Amino acid sequence: MSLPEAVDVCVVGGGQSALALGFHLRRAERERTRAGRDPLSVVLLDRRERPGGAWLDAWPSLRLFSPAGYSSLPGRLMPATGDDDNPDAAHVVDYLTDYEQRYDLDVRRPVLVAGVQETRDGLQVHTDHGDLRARAVVSATGTWDRPFWPSLPGAGVFTGRQLHTSDYRGPDDLVGARLLVLGGGNSGAQIAADLLGVADAVHWVTREPPRYLPDDVDGRVLFEVATRAVSERAAGRESAGVGSLGDIVAVPPVREARDRGDLQAEPPPVALSARGARWEDGREVELDAVVWATGFRPALGHLHELGLPRSSGHPTTIAPDGPSSAVRSADGRPLWFLGYGDWCGPASATLIGVGRPARDTAEDVVRHLDG
């Protein structure tokens, strides 16, 4: 497997955000060809060995928040599952594989991007398969490769197993275990529900009492609310956004466990010990494992050498003029970010939400290339 020496656009990443961007860049290429203009060379670099992005690591029971028809990338509807359930991770992997092939996207894998450096006419991308020059780079690596482990006293002395959401592959290897699941978001609720009836004990702990969205709220509603919130803030109006609805989507397994009364949240322990956890009231329990469902941070280690300025927990970015959701590095380098969350467009970390930011990013990149 080889890499080109130079390209117009290098996309770092091969998951859903990178593919959505690849679709819009492919469309821009066709338009340029019809207009008799110079071709556009684009390559996507994916560290994984096959298509699917982070969905390759998801546990079997994980389900999307919306039906297939409302969980699609631009240009291609996700096929229905054939049942009433929302798609599982395997269905998403199949969809992304077909999407990549359908639009003939130039994805090179497995390629690990080790760093990016500035050059006189663009950026130099260093990989384990050699270097390439790019007039523009779009970082679309997501967050899955950078799990967040919060500090909890005693975590270093606990002798049981500790795993993060990114390590969880289902309940089979935790049968009969005594477990602590930390995290009040969707992952924490889904993993706790997944383990009920399989583990010997499940202690689901959350900083605040869990807030469930209404049972009829799914990913479609969340995307619509997020989009409206961004528009309202851009117009200078107050908006509570998605946070006003709640934190946890009541997908069927979570809803069923909650309604049975089995999914009960506790406050976090004050510390872990060698063999368990201790609460503020003095209660102690023995544990075999701790599951940290505590979220992720943007995976941007490949950009460390650039020394990017930062604000609000992420690289400082600017948006182009007009109603665009593209975000470019504020230091003037030809570097864009896509799919890391709301700072890259409303719901841009979701299948349904990345379409518009991907389109706007592709348009902004092409404008830059055209001078």
C-alpha angles and dihedrals in degrees: 000000000000136000129223116254093232138008137176094234129021116190113199105211138041105214131101097298094049092048093049089052090046089055093055093043089051089052090050089051092054091050091051091050092052089050092051093244130142114288122255118234115208131173130182118208116206123182092204124089096231139017122282106078116211090346087078088071099046121119116253097250095051111119134189117251093237139041117270094261090061096044101065137128119230117290100013129064115221108246116248118259095232094242137065094265125102112250119280126221094268090056090052091050090053090049094050091047091053091044093055092049096043093058095038094233116186100237117168116201149222091016122146115206107215100180149335126228133186120250133183094266104026138314134322115221115206117205140166087256097052135279133297134190120230131187088209134016127200116196110212103156097129123208106277094098093057109057117185117234110190122208118265121169112251096021089120095055099043106116097198127088120290122196136167129221087262089060097045113108101168138291100288096098093043098057111143093005127137105235143191115201113193120198137073099213133089095284093052093049094046095047093046090050090046091056098046111110091016103063122059091236134001120198107189110194128190132176091229130022107279115265113210121201115233110282092247093056116100138157093293092060093043091053092048092049093046092050092048091048092055091049092049093049090048088055091051096253126132116254130180091200125191091330089073090065099053139263110263127062107217098228111181099268092048093044092049093049091046093049092049088054092240097113102072122159124218130195114264120271118252092231147354121236132199092277107019149336136294128211130209092256090058096258114144131192131187116238138193097193144006122215113203107207089172104131137247143270128221111283099231103140091120089067096053095107091059092066092218118199112247138208134168091010098304139068113295109257140182130210124222120250116281132027096324128138094201114122124202130184109274093222093075098252117136091253127126133185126217137179103009097119138279095334085067095046134307110304089348091153090066132079094242095040102050096068099084097041088048091052093047092046092051091050093049093048092050091049089053093049091050090054 
